CSV table of C-alpha atoms and ligand atoms in Angstrom, one decimal:
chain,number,residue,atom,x,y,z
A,1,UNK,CA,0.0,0.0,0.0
A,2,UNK,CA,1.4,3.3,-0.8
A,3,UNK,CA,2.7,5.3,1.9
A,4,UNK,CA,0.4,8.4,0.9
A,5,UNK,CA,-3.1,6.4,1.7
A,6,UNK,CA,-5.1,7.9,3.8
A,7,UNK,CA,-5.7,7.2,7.3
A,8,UNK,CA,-9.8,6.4,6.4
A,9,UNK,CA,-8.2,3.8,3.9
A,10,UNK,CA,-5.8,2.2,6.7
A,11,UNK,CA,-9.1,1.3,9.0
A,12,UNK,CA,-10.8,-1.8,8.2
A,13,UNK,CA,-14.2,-2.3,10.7
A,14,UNK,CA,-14.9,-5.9,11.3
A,15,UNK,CA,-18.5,-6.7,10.5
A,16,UNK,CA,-18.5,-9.5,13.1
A,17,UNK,CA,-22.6,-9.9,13.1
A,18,UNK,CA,-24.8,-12.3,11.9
A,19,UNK,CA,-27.5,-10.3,9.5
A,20,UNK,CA,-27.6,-8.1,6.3
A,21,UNK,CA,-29.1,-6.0,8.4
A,22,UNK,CA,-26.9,-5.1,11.2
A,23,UNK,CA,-24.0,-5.1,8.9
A,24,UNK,CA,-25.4,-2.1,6.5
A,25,UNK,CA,-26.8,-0.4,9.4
A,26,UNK,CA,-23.3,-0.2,10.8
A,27,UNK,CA,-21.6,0.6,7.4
A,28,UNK,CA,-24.7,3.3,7.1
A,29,UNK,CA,-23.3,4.9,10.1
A,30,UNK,CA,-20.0,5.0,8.9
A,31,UNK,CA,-20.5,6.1,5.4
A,32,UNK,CA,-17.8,9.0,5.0
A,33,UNK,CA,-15.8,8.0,7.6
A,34,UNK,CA,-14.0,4.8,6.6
A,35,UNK,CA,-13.8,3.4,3.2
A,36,UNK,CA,-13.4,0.1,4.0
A,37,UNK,CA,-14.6,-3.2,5.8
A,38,UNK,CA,-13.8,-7.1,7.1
A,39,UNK,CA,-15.9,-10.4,6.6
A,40,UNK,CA,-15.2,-13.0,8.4
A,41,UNK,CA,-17.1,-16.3,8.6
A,42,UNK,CA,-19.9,-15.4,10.9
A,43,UNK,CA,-21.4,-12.9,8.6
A,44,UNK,CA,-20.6,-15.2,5.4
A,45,UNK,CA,-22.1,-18.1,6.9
A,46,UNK,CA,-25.1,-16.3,7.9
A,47,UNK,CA,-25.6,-14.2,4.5
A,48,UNK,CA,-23.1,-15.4,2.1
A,49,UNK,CA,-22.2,-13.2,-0.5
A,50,UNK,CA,-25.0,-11.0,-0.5
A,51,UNK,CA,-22.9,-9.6,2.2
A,52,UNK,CA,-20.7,-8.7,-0.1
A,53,UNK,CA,-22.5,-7.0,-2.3
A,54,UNK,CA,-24.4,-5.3,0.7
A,55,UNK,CA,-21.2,-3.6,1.7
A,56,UNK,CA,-19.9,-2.8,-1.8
A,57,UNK,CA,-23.2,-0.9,-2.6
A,58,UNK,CA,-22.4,1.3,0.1
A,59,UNK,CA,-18.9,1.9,-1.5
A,60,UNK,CA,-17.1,-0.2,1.4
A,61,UNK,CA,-14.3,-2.1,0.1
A,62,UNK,CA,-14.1,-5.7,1.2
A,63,UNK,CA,-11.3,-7.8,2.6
A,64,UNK,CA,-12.7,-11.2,2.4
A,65,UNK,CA,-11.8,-13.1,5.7
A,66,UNK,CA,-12.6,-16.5,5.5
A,67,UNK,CA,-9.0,-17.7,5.8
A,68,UNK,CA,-9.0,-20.6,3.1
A,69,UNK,CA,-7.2,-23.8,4.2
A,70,UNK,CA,-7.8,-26.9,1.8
A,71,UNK,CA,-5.9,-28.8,-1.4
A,72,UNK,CA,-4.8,-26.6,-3.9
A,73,UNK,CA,-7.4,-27.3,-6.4
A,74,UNK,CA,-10.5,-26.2,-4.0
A,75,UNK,CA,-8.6,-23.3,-2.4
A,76,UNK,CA,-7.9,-21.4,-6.5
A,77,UNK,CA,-11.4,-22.6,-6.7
A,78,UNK,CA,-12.7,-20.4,-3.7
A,79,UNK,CA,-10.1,-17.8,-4.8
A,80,UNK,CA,-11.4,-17.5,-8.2
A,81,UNK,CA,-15.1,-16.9,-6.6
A,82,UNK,CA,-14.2,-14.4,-3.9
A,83,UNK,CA,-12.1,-12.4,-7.1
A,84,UNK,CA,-15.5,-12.7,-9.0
A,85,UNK,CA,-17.3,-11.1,-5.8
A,86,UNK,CA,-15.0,-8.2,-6.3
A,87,UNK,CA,-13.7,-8.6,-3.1
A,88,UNK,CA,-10.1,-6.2,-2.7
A,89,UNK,CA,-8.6,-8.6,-0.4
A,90,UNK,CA,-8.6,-11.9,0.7
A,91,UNK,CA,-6.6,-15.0,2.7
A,92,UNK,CA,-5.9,-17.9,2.9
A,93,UNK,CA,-3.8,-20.5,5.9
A,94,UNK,CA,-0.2,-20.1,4.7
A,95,UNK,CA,0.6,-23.1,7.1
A,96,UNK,CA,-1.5,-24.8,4.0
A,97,UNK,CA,1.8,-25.0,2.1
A,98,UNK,CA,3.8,-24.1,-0.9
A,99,UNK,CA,1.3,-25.8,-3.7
A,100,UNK,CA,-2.0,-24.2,-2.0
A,101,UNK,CA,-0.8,-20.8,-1.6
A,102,UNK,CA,0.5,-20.9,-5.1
A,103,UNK,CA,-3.1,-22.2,-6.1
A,104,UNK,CA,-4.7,-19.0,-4.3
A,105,UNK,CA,-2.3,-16.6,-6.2
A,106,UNK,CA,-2.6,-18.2,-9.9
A,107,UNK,CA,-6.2,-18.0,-9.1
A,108,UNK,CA,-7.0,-14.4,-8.5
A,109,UNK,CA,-4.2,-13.3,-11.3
A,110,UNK,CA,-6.4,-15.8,-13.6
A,111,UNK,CA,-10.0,-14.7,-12.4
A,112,UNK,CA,-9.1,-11.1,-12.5
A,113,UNK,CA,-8.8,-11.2,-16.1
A,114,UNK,CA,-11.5,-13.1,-16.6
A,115,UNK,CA,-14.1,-11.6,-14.7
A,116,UNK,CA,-12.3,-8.0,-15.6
A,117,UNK,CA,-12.1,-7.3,-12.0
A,118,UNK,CA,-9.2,-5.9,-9.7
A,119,UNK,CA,-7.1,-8.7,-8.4
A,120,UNK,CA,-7.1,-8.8,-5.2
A,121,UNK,CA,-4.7,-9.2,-2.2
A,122,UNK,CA,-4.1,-12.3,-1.4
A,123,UNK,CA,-2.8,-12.6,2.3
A,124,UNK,CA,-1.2,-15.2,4.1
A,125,UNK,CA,-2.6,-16.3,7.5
A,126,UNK,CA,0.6,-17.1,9.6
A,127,UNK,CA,0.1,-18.3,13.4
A,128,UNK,CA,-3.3,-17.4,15.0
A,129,UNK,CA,-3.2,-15.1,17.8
A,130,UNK,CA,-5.0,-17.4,19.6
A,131,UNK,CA,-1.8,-20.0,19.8
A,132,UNK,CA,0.8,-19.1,22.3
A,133,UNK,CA,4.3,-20.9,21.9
A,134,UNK,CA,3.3,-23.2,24.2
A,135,UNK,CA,0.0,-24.7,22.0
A,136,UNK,CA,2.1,-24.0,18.9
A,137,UNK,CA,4.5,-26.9,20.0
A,138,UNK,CA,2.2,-29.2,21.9
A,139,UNK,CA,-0.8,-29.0,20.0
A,140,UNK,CA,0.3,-28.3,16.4
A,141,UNK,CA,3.9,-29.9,16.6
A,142,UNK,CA,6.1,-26.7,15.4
A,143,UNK,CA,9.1,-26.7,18.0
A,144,UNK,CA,10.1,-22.7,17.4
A,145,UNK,CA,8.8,-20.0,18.5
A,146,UNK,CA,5.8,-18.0,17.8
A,147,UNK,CA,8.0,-15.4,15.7
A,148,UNK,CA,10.3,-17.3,14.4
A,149,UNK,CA,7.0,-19.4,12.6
A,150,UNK,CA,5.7,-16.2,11.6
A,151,UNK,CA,8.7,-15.0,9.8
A,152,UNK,CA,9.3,-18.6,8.4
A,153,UNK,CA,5.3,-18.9,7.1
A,154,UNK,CA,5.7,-15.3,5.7
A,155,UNK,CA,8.6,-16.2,3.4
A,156,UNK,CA,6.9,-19.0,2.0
A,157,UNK,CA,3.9,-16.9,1.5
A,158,UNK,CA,6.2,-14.4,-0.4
A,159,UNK,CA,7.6,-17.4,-2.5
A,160,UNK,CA,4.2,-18.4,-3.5
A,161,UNK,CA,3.4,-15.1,-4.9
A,162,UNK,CA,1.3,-13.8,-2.3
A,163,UNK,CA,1.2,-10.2,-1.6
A,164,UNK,CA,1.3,-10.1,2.1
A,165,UNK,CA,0.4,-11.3,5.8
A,166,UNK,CA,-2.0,-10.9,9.2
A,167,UNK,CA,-0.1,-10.4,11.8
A,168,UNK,CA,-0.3,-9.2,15.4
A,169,UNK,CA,0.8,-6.1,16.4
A,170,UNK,CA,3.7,-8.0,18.1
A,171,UNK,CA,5.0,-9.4,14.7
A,172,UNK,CA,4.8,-6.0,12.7
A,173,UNK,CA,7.9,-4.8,13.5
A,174,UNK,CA,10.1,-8.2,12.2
A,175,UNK,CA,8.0,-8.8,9.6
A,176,UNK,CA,8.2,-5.4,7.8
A,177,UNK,CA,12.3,-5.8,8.8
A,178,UNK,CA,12.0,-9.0,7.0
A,179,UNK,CA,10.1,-8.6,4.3
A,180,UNK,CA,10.6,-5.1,3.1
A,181,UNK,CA,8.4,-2.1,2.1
A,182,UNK,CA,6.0,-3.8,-0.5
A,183,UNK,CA,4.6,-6.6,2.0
A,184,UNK,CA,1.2,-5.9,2.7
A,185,UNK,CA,0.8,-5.8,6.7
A,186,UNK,CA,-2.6,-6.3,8.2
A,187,UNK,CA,-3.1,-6.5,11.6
A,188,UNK,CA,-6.2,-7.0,14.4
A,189,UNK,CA,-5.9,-6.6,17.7
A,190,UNK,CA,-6.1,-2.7,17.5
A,191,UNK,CA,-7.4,-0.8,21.1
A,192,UNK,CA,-7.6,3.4,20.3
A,193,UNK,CA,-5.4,5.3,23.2
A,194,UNK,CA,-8.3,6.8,23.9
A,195,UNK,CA,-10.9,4.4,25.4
A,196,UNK,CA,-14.5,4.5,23.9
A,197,UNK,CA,-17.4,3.3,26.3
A,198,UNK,CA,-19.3,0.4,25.4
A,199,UNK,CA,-22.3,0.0,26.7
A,200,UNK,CA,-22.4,-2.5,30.2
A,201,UNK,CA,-18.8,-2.3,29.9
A,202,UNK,CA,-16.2,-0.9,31.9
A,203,UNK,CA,-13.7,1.2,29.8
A,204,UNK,CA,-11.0,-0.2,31.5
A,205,UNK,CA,-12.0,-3.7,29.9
A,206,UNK,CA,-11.2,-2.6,26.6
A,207,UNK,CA,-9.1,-5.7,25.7
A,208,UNK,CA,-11.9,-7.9,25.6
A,209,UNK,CA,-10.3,-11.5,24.1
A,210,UNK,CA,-7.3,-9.4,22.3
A,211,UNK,CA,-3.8,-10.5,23.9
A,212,UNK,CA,-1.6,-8.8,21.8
A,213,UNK,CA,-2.7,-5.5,21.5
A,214,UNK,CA,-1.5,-2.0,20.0
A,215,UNK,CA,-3.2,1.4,19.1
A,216,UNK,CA,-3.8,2.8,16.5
A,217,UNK,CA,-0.7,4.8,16.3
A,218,UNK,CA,1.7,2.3,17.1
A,219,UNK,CA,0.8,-0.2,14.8
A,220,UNK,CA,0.9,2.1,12.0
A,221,UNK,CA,4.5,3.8,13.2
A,222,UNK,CA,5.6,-0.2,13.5
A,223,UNK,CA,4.5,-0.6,9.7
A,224,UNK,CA,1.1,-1.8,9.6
A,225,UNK,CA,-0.6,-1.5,6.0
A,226,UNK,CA,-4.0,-1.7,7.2
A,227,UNK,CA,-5.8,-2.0,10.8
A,228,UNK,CA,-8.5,-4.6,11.1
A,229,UNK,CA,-10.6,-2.7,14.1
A,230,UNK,CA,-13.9,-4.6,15.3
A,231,UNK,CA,-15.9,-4.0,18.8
A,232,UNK,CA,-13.9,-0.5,19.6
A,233,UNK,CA,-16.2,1.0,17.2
A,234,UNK,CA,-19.0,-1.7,16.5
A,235,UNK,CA,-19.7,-1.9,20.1
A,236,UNK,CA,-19.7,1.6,20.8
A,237,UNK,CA,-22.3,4.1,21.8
A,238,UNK,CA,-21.8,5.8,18.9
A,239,UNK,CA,-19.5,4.4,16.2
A,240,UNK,CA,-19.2,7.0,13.8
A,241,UNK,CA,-17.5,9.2,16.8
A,242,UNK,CA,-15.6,6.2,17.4
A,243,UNK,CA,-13.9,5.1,13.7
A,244,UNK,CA,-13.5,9.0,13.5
A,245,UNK,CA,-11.4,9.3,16.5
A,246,UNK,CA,-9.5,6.0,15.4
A,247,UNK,CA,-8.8,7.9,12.0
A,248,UNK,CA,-7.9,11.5,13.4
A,249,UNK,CA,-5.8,9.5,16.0
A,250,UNK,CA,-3.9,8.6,12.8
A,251,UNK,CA,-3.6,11.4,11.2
A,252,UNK,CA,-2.7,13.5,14.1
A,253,UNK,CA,0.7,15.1,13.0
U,1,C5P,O1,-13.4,-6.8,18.0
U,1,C5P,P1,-12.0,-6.9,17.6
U,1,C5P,O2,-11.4,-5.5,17.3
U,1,C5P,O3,-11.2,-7.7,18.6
U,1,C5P,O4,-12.0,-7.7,16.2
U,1,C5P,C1,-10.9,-8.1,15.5
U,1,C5P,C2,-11.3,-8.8,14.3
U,1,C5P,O5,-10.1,-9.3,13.7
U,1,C5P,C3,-12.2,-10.0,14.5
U,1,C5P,O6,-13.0,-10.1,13.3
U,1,C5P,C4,-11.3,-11.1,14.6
U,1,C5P,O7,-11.9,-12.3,14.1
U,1,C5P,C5,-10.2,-10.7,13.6
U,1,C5P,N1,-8.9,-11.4,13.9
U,1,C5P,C6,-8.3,-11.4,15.0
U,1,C5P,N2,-7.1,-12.0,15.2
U,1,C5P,C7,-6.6,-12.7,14.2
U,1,C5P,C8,-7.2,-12.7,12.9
U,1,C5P,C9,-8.4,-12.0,12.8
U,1,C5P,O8,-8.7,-10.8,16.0
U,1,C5P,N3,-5.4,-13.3,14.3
């Protein structure tokens, strides 16, 4: 992403509900303040791509989050759909392997053309937040550390031809050492510095199931592309106040 976007384009809101409805009442609210939005499997699996669509009427962009994980042949196959949808970003499981991730790639290069769509972004999904080093060696067998996975699963990504990774805000910082300027860096996990009350919540509880946290700010200075920001502003009293704050936080000189 070029370093000249602008902080609206950086902030991704995670549509993590389960009907059309909620999702374009949220986008409504946030028309002309972000240009861009997440779907993840709940909404998918509740609307399918009618979700999609829903959000690209509004003018959203989408990044497609449904993190793709199967043999080569059926991952291009979902690629080439989610291209046709017109989706601007996508992933997959990078832990899927070489073959898979090259499948995914091929896929969107091959359906862009044929659909004459934008191809989009195809991300790698390296180590789950969710796994600590501790469940990455006993539960899936890698004996290294969480970082040192990361870095490994991002350079096969690269060698695949995929344009980038998710990462926590931990792992920015190596990656972008790593991999250099081009890499595409998305990360979730984002908390604003300045905490925005949720209703029957506590401001102080901000984290909510997020380990690895960053703001706004620091993720960006640490070389985030794009931040992937959910209940901070779908939760809030009033998220249009909230995604604006996230973006002026941003932009603040
Ligand atoms: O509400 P919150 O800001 O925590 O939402 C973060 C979003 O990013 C959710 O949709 C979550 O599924 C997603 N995500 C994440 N950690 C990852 C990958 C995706 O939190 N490693």
């Amino acid at each position: 992403m070029p370093t000249s976007a602008s902080p609206a384009d950086r902030v991704l809101v995670a549509l993590d509900v389960s009907s059309l409805d909620e999702a374009d009442a949220l986008l409504r609210r946030l028309d002309g303040i972000l240009t861009g939005c997440k779907i993840g499997s709940q909404l998918f699996t509740a609307a399918g791509p009618a979700a999609i669509e829903t959000a690209r009427k509004r003018g959203f962009r989408v990044f497609l989050d449904l993190k793709y994980h199967d043999i080569p042949n059926t991952v291009g196959a979902a690629v080439r759909e989610a291209t046709r949808l017109g989706v601007f970003m996508l992933n997959i499981h990078a832990s899927g392997g070489l073959a898979m991730a090259r499948a995914a790639a091929e896929a969107a290069t091959k359906a862009a053309g044929e659909f004459a769509m934008p191809r989009p972004l195809c991300l790698g999904v390296t180590v789950l937040t969710s796994l600590d080093r501790r469940a990455l060696q006993r539960e899936v067998g890698v004996p290294t550390s969480v970082e040192s996975h990361v870095l490994h699963l991002a350079a096969l990504a690269r060698e695949a031809g995929l344009d980038g990774c998710v990462a926590s805000p931990q792992e920015i910082s190596p990656l972008r050492l790593a991999m250099g300027a081009r890499w595409v860096i998305v990360t979730p996990g984002i908390r604003p510095a300045e905490p925005v009350r949720m209703p029957d919540r506590s401001p102080l509880l901000q984290k909510d199931d997020q380990v690895r946290i960053a703001t706004p700010r620091r993720a960006l200075a640490a070389g985030a592309d794009y931040l992937v920001v959910g209940r901070p502003v779908s939760a809030a009293k009033d998220p249009a106040a909230a995604a604006a704050a996230i973006v002026a936080e941003l932009g603040a000189p």
